[in-house]
Short mmCIF file of C-alpha atoms (C1' of nucleotides) in Angstrom, two decimals:
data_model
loop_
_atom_site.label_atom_id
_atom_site.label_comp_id
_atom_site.label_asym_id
_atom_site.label_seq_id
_atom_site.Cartn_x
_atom_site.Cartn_y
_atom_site.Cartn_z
CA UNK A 1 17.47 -43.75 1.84
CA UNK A 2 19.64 -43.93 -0.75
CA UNK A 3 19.92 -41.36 -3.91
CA UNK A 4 18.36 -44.54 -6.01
CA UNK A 5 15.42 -44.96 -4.16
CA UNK A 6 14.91 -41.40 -3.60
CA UNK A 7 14.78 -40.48 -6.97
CA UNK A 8 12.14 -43.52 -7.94
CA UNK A 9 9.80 -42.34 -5.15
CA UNK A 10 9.68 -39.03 -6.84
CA UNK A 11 9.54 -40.21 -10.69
CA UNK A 12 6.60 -43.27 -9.10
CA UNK A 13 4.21 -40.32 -8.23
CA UNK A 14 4.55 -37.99 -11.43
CA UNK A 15 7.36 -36.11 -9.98
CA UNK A 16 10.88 -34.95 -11.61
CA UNK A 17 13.76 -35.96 -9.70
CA UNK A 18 15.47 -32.60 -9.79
CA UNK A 19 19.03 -30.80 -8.84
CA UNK A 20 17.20 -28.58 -6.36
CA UNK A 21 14.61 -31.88 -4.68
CA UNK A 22 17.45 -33.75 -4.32
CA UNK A 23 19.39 -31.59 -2.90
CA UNK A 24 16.80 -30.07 0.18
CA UNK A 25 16.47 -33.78 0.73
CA UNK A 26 20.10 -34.34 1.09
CA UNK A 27 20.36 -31.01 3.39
CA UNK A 28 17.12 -32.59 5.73
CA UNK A 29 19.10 -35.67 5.96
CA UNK A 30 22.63 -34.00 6.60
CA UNK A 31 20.68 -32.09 9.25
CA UNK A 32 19.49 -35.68 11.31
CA UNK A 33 16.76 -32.99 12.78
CA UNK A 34 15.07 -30.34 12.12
CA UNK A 35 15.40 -27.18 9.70
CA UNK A 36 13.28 -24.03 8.79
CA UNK A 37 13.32 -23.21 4.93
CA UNK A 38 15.81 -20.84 5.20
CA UNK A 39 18.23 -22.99 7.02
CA UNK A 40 17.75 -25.41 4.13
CA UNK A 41 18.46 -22.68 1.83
CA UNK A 42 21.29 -21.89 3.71
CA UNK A 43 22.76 -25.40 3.77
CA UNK A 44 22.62 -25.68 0.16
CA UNK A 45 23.81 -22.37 0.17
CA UNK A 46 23.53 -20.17 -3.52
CA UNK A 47 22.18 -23.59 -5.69
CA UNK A 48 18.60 -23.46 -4.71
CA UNK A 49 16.04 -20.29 -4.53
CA UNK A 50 14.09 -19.74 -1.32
CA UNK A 51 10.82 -19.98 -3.56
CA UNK A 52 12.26 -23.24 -4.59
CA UNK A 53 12.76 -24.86 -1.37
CA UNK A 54 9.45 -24.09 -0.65
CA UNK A 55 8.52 -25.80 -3.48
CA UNK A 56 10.40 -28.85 -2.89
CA UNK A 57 9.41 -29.19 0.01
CA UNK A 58 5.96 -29.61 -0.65
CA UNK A 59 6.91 -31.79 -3.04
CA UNK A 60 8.44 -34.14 -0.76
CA UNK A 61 5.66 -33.82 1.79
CA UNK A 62 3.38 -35.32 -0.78
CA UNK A 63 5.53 -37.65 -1.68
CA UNK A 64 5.73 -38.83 2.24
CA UNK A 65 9.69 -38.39 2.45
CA UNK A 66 9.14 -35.30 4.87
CA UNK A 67 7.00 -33.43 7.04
CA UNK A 68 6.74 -30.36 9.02
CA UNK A 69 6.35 -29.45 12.32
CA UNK A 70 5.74 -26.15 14.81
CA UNK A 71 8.46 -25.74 16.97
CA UNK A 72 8.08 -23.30 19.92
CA UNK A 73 6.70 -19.59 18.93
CA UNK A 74 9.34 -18.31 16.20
CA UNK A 75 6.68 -18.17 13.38
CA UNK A 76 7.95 -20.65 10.77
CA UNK A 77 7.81 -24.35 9.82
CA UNK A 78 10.37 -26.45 10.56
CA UNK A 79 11.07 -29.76 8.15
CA UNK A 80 12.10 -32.97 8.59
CA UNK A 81 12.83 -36.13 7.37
CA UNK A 82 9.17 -38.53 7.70
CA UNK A 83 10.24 -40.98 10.32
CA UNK A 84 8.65 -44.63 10.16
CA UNK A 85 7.93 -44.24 14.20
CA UNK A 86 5.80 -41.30 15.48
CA UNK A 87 8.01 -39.45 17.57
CA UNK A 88 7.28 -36.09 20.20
CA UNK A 89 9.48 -33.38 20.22
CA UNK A 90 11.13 -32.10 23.61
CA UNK A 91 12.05 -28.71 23.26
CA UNK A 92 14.64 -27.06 25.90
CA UNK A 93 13.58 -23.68 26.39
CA UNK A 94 16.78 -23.13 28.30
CA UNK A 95 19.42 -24.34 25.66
CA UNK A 96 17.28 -24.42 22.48
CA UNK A 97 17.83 -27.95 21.72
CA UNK A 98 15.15 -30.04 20.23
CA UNK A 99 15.24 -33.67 20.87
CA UNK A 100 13.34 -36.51 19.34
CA UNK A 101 11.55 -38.82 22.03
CA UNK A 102 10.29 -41.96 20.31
CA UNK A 103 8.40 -43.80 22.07
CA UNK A 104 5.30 -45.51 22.63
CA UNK A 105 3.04 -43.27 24.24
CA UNK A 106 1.64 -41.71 21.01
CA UNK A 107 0.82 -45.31 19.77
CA UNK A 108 -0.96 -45.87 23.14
CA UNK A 109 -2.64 -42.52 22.39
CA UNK A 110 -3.85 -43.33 19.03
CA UNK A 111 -5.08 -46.40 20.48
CA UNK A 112 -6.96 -45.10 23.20
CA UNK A 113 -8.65 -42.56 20.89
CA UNK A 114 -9.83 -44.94 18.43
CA UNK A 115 -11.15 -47.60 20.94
CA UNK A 116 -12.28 -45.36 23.67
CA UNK A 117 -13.76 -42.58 21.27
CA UNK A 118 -13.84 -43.59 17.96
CA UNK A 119 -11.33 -41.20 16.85
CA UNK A 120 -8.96 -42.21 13.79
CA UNK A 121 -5.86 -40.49 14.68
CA UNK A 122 -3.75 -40.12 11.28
CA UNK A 123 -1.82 -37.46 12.31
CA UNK A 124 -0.51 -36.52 15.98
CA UNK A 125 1.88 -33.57 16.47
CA UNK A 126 3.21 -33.60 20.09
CA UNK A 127 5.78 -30.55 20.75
CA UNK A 128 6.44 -30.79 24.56
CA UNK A 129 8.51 -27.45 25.77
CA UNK A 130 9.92 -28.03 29.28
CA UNK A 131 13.82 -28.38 30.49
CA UNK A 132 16.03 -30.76 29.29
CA UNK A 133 18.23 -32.76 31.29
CA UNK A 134 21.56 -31.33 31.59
CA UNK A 135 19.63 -27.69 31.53
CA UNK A 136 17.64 -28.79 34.98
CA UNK A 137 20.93 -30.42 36.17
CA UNK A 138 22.71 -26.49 35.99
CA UNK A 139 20.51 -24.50 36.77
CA UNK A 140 16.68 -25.11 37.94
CA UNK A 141 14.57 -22.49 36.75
CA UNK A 142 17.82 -20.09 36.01
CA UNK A 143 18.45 -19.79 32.24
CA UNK A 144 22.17 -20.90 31.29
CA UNK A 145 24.27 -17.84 30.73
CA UNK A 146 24.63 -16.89 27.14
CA UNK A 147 22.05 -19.53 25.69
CA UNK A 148 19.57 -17.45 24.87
CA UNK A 149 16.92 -20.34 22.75
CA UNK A 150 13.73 -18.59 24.16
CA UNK A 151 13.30 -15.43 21.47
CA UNK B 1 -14.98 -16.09 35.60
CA UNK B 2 -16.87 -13.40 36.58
CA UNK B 3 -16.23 -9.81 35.48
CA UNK B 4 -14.87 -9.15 38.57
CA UNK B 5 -12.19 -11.29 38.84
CA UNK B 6 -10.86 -10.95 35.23
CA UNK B 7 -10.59 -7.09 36.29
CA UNK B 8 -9.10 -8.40 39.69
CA UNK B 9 -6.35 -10.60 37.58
CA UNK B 10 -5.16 -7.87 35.20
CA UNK B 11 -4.53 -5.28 37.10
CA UNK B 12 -2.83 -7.56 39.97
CA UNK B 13 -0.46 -7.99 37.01
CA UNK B 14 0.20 -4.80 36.85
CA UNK B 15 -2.13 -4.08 33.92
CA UNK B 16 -5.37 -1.75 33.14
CA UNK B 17 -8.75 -3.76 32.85
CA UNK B 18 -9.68 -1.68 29.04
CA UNK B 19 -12.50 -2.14 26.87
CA UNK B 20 -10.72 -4.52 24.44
CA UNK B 21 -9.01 -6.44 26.87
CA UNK B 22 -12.13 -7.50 28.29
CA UNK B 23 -14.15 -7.51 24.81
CA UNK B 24 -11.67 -9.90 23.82
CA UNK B 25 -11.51 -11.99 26.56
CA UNK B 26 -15.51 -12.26 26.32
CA UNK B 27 -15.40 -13.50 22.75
CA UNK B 28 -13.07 -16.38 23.56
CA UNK B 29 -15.80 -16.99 26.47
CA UNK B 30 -18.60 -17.01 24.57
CA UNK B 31 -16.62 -18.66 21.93
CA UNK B 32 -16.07 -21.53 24.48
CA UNK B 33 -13.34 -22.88 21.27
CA UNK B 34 -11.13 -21.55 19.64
CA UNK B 35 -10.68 -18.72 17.54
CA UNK B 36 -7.99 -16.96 15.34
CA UNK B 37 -6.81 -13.36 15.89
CA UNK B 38 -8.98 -12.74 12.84
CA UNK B 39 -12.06 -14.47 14.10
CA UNK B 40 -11.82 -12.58 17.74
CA UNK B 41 -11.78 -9.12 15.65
CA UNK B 42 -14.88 -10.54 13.82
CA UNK B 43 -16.94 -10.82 16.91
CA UNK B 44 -16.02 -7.84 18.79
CA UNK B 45 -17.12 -6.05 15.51
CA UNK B 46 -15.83 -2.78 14.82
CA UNK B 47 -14.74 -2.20 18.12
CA UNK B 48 -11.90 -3.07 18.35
CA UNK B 49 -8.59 -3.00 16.06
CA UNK B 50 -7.11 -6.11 14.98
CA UNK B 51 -3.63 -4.95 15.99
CA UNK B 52 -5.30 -4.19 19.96
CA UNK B 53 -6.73 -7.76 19.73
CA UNK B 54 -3.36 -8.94 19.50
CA UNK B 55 -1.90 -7.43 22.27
CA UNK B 56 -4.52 -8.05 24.26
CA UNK B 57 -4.48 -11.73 23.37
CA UNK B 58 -0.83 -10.91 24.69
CA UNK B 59 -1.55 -9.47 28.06
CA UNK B 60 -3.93 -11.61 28.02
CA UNK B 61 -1.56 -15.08 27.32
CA UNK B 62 0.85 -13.20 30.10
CA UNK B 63 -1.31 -13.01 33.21
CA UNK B 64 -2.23 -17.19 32.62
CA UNK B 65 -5.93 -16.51 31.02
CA UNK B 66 -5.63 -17.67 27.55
CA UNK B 67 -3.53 -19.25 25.49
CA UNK B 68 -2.25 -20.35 21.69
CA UNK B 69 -1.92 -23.27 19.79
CA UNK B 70 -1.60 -24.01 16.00
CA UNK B 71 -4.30 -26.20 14.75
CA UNK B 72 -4.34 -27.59 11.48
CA UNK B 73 -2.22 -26.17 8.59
CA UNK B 74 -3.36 -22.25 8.17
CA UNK B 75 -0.87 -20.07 8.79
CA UNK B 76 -2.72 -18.41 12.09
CA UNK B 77 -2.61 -18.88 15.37
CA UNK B 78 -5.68 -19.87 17.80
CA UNK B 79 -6.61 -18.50 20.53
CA UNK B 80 -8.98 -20.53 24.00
CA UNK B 81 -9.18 -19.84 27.50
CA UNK B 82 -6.40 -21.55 29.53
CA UNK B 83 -8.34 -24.52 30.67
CA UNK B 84 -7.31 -25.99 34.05
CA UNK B 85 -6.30 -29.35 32.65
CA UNK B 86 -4.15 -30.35 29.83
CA UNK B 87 -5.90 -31.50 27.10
CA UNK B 88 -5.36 -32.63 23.07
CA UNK B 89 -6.84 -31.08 20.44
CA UNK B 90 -8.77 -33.62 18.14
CA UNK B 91 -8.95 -32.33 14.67
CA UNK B 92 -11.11 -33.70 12.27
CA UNK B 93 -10.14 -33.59 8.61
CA UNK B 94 -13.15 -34.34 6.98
CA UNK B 95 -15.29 -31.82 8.83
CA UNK B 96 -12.98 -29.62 10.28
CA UNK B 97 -14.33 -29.73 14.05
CA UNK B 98 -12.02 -29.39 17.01
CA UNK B 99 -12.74 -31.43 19.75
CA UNK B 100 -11.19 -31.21 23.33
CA UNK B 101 -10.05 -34.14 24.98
CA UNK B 102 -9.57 -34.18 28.57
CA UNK B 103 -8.20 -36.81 29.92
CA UNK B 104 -4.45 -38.05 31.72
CA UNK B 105 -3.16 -39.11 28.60
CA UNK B 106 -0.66 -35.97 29.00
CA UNK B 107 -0.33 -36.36 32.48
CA UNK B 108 1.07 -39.71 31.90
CA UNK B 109 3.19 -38.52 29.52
CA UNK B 110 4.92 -35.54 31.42
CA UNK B 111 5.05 -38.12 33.77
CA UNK B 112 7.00 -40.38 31.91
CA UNK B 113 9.18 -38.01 30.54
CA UNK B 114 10.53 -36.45 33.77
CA UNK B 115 10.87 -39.92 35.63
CA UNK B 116 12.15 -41.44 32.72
CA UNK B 117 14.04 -39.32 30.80
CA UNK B 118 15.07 -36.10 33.06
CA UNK B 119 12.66 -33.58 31.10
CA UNK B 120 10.85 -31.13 32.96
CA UNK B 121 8.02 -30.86 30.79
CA UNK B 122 5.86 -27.78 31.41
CA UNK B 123 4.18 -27.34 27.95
CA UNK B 124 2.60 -29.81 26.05
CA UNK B 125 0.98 -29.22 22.70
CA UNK B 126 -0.56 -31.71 21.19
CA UNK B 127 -2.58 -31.62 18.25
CA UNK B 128 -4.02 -34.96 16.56
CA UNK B 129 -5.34 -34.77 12.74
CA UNK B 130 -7.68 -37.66 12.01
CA UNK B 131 -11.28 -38.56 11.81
CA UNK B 132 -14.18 -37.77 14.41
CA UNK B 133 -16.79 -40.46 15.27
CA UNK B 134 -19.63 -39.04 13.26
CA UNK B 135 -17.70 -38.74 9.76
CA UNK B 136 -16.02 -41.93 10.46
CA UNK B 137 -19.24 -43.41 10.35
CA UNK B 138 -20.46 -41.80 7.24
CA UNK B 139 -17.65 -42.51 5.42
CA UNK B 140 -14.71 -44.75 5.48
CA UNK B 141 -12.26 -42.99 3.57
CA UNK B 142 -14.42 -41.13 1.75
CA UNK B 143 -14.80 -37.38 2.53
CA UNK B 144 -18.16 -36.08 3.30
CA UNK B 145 -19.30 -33.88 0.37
CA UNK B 146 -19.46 -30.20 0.51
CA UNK B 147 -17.44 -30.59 3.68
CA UNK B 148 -13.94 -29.66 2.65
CA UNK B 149 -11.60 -29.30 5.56
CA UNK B 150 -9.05 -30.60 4.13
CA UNK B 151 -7.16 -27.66 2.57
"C1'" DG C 1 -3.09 14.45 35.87
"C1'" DT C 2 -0.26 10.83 34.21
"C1'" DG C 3 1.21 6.73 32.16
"C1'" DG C 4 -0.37 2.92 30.09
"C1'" DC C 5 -3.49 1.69 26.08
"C1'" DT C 6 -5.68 2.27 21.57
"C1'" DG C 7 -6.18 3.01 16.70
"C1'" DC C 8 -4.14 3.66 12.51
"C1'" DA C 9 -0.77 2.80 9.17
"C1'" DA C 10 3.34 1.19 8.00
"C1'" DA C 11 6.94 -2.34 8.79
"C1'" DC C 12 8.05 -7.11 9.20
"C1'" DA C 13 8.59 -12.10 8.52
"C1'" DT C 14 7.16 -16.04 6.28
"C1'" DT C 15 5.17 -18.30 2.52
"C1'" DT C 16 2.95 -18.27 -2.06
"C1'" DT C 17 2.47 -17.10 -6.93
"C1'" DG C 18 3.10 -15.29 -12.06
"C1'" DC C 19 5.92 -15.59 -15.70
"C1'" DA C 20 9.92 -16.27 -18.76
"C1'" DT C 21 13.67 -19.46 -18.99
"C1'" DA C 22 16.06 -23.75 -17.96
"C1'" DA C 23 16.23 -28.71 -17.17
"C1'" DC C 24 14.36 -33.42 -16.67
"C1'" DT C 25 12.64 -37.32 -19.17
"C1'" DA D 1 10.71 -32.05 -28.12
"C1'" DG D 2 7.54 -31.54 -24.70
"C1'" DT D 3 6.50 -30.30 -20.19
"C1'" DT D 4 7.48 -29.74 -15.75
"C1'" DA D 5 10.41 -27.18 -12.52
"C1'" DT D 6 13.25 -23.19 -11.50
"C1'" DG D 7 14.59 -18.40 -10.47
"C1'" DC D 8 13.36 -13.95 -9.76
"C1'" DA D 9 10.42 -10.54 -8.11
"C1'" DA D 10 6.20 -9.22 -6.56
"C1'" DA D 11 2.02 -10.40 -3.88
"C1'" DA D 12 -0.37 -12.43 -0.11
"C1'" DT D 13 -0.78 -13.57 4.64
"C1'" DG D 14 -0.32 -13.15 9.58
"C1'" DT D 15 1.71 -10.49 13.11
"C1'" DT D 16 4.33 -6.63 15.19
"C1'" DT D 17 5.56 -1.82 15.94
"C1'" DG D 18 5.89 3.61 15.98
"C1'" DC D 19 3.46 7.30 17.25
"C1'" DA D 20 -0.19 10.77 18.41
"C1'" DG D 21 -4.19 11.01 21.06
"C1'" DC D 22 -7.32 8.76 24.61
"C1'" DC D 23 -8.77 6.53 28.81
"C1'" DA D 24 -8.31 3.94 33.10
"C1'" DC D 25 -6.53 4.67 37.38
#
DNA sequence: GTGGCTGCAAACATTTTGCATAACT
DNA sequence: AGTTATGCAAAATGTTTGCAGCCAC
């Protein structure tokens, strides 16, 4: 998305294209993944206000240019860009590493709800924690020495 | 699961069968849903402290009897007894309702993952916001009045 | 009897909010 | 210029923890 566009999605729905939106948008798209508020505060490091981020955030969430997701049990949001495919999330509990299946199986989910059950799936949050490849290639069941991702 | 057995499973663990542990454990029975931290206090009314119900949703979570999952977008946590199969959680945003469904949609999909992409997947959460049959019907689009889930 | 468990209150982490000032349009 | 957004600090929320006394074993 360029700065162009971004800044016409905002100013389309009533918003001001700001220093501190554009910015957390930039640092989301930087990231290619995801990123808690304070990492985003972090990345833009001293220009934008925790409170702020926040803010912007929700913001862009209602704008449709992010969205957030639970990732395993540390207790905060994590933010990403909105992609145009509905995607699970693999989480490694050995190395920490979150990685973005996209696929079809969540379309063939939504389908099967809505034709099987008559449920209109809108939204579908999949967070699968398991071990990743090269994790269950080292070491199966055994933790990896000094990656410590689970608390 | 009788009274007997819960007893038998916590202190196989290495853990004392209390008062609140099994007050707690009753609620989410009776419950037969889910409930918040908050909510599990409710029922067990004034006998139990909210910081006791959550560590024994804790001991609870660690011996394999119940588990957590974030619905929706409050902040909280919910609580159900681990069920034997895998199952989605069918939120509906119009009335708020949370539906179980069992079937090998995630089974297909650990499946898939491991044979085709190497993860091990041992957790799956998934969580799918839409609209149930019955306010589907009464509405396309349209929320229900007075039924404000949404927020 | 002893060690784990509870209740209470206080700490903690994350997110939200009130208000004066600054910045976008 | 007019209003919306920001920064700061303080509040609100959900959860965890320290500690003295209690209860299951």
């Amino acid at each position: 998305m360029t700065r162009d566009s971004l800044v016409s999605v905002l100013r389309a729905q009533g918003h001001r294209a700001t220093r501190p939106r554009l910015a957390v948008h930039d640092a989301l798209s930087a990231a290619s993944g995801h990123l808690t508020a304070e990492q985003v505060a972090a990345r833009v490091d001293g220009e934008v206000n925790l409170a702020t981020v926040y803010r912007a955030l929700s913001v862009l969430q209602e704008v449709g240019l992010v969205h957030s997701v639970r990732l395993g049990d540390h207790g905060s949001l994590s933010w990403e860009l909105t992609h145009p495919d509905d995607h699970a999330h693999l989480v490694c509990r050995v190395c920490g590493d979150v990685d973005h299946h996209v696929g079809n199986a969540v379309e063939q989910l939504k389908d099967h709800l809505l034709s099987g059950h008559g449920f209109e799936a809108t939204g579908v949050e999949l967070v699968v924690t398991g071990v990743c490849v090269s994790c269950g290639a080292d070491a199966d069941g055994a933790p990896v020495p000094g990656a410590g991702a689970t608390k």
